[in-house]
XYZ file of C-alpha atoms in Angstrom:
149
model
C 333.947 134.062 213.007
C 334.898 137.207 211.091
C 334.520 135.326 207.807
C 331.020 134.050 208.528
C 328.083 136.215 207.621
C 324.696 136.403 209.316
C 323.335 134.208 206.536
C 324.259 130.618 206.005
C 327.728 131.103 204.536
C 329.212 128.701 202.018
C 332.907 129.500 202.142
C 335.624 127.585 200.367
C 339.341 128.172 200.713
C 340.748 128.619 197.209
C 344.335 129.570 198.017
C 346.852 129.540 200.815
C 350.309 131.043 200.541
C 353.034 132.218 202.899
C 352.974 135.937 203.620
C 356.400 136.682 202.182
C 356.023 140.392 201.511
C 355.172 141.862 204.911
C 358.156 143.715 206.412
C 356.263 143.998 209.724
C 356.124 140.226 210.113
C 358.659 138.986 212.641
C 361.720 137.243 211.213
C 360.923 133.586 210.801
C 357.205 134.335 211.050
C 354.806 131.853 209.588
C 351.892 134.073 208.597
C 349.721 132.735 205.794
C 347.413 134.522 203.374
C 344.249 132.473 202.853
C 341.835 133.349 200.064
C 338.206 132.267 200.263
C 335.279 132.441 197.925
C 331.944 133.177 199.621
C 329.334 131.514 197.399
C 326.397 132.946 199.359
C 327.483 136.528 198.711
C 329.468 136.094 195.492
C 332.630 137.647 196.867
C 336.300 136.950 197.460
C 337.699 137.307 200.961
C 341.333 137.300 202.033
C 342.455 136.524 205.577
C 345.874 136.893 207.155
C 346.422 134.016 209.570
C 349.125 133.207 212.101
C 348.867 129.405 212.362
C 351.419 129.226 215.167
C 349.286 131.512 217.346
C 346.054 130.086 215.853
C 344.902 133.632 215.253
C 343.281 135.522 212.387
C 345.150 138.818 212.085
C 342.949 140.466 209.484
C 340.106 139.892 207.040
C 339.411 141.913 203.900
C 336.847 141.588 201.149
C 338.402 142.078 197.709
C 337.135 142.760 194.214
C 339.782 140.376 192.885
C 338.544 137.151 191.323
C 340.650 134.429 192.897
C 341.572 131.536 190.625
C 339.802 128.200 190.995
C 341.144 125.842 193.608
C 342.037 122.279 192.629
C 338.915 121.160 194.514
C 336.726 123.527 192.466
C 338.301 122.278 189.241
C 337.559 118.663 190.185
C 333.993 119.616 191.135
C 333.440 121.419 187.808
C 334.858 118.462 185.871
C 332.613 116.016 187.761
C 329.531 118.173 187.154
C 330.364 118.453 183.458
C 330.913 114.679 183.195
C 327.338 114.075 184.455
C 325.790 116.241 181.727
C 324.060 114.243 178.968
C 325.459 116.512 176.228
C 328.990 115.890 177.474
C 328.386 112.135 177.728
C 327.111 112.079 174.138
C 330.115 114.056 172.875
C 332.678 111.948 174.712
C 331.046 108.624 173.803
C 332.981 106.849 176.584
C 336.275 108.515 175.673
C 338.455 110.239 178.248
C 337.637 113.943 178.605
C 341.259 115.081 179.183
C 339.783 118.217 180.812
C 341.394 121.596 181.238
C 339.416 123.765 183.652
C 339.592 127.512 184.237
C 337.686 130.329 185.915
C 335.125 131.725 183.474
C 333.032 134.881 183.152
C 330.103 134.068 180.847
C 328.248 136.877 179.081
C 325.621 138.325 181.413
C 327.199 136.906 184.555
C 327.867 140.393 185.920
C 324.106 140.955 186.184
C 323.605 138.046 188.584
C 322.813 139.082 192.154
C 324.717 137.803 193.964
C 327.331 137.029 191.311
C 327.894 133.341 190.597
C 331.242 131.606 190.266
C 331.678 129.831 186.931
C 334.206 127.440 185.475
C 334.750 126.403 181.889
C 335.819 122.821 181.298
C 337.653 122.278 178.019
C 336.824 118.720 176.922
C 339.646 117.338 174.757
C 339.103 113.650 173.917
C 341.373 113.892 170.839
C 343.862 116.436 169.535
C 341.258 117.824 167.126
C 337.894 117.533 168.949
C 336.730 120.069 171.521
C 333.656 121.016 173.517
C 333.377 123.520 176.319
C 331.180 122.906 179.354
C 330.189 125.997 181.335
C 329.619 125.100 184.976
C 327.941 127.296 187.583
C 329.758 126.366 190.779
C 327.404 128.508 192.859
C 324.445 126.367 191.798
C 326.389 123.144 191.271
C 325.256 122.496 187.701
C 326.368 122.586 184.075
C 324.618 125.512 182.397
C 325.802 125.097 178.812
C 327.918 122.975 176.499
C 329.445 124.876 173.580
C 330.927 123.595 170.333
C 333.106 126.685 170.018
C 333.854 129.633 172.238
C 331.871 131.880 169.886
C 328.588 129.951 170.419
């Protein structure tokens, strides 16, 4: 409940890791740090969870940009694959995608900020295109021939 906002929240867990660095945690404790991205508010949120007790111990908003989850990468790759410019470039070849978190020029002015991915399309060892995907809106916003476009 502490993660939900008054608005319709669209939260996605993007990381989960054992809380290994807390000296206050009991020996043998199983606390987990869970990172979320809140698409509605354009923010990262970190929660400390005790799964054994089924209890949220703390929630903090952070300015850190958490890396894309595997689910977000697959979503970005699927959105890019549907784009007509990408289809034309690939011409039925395998994309061999490499997907990363991306901060396009001007993105900092969006309110709320959007979460973007860049999908490196690599059908051969010498051909490249770059699809910029807005995960907040669920669409491909640009396809670049080079990163200086």
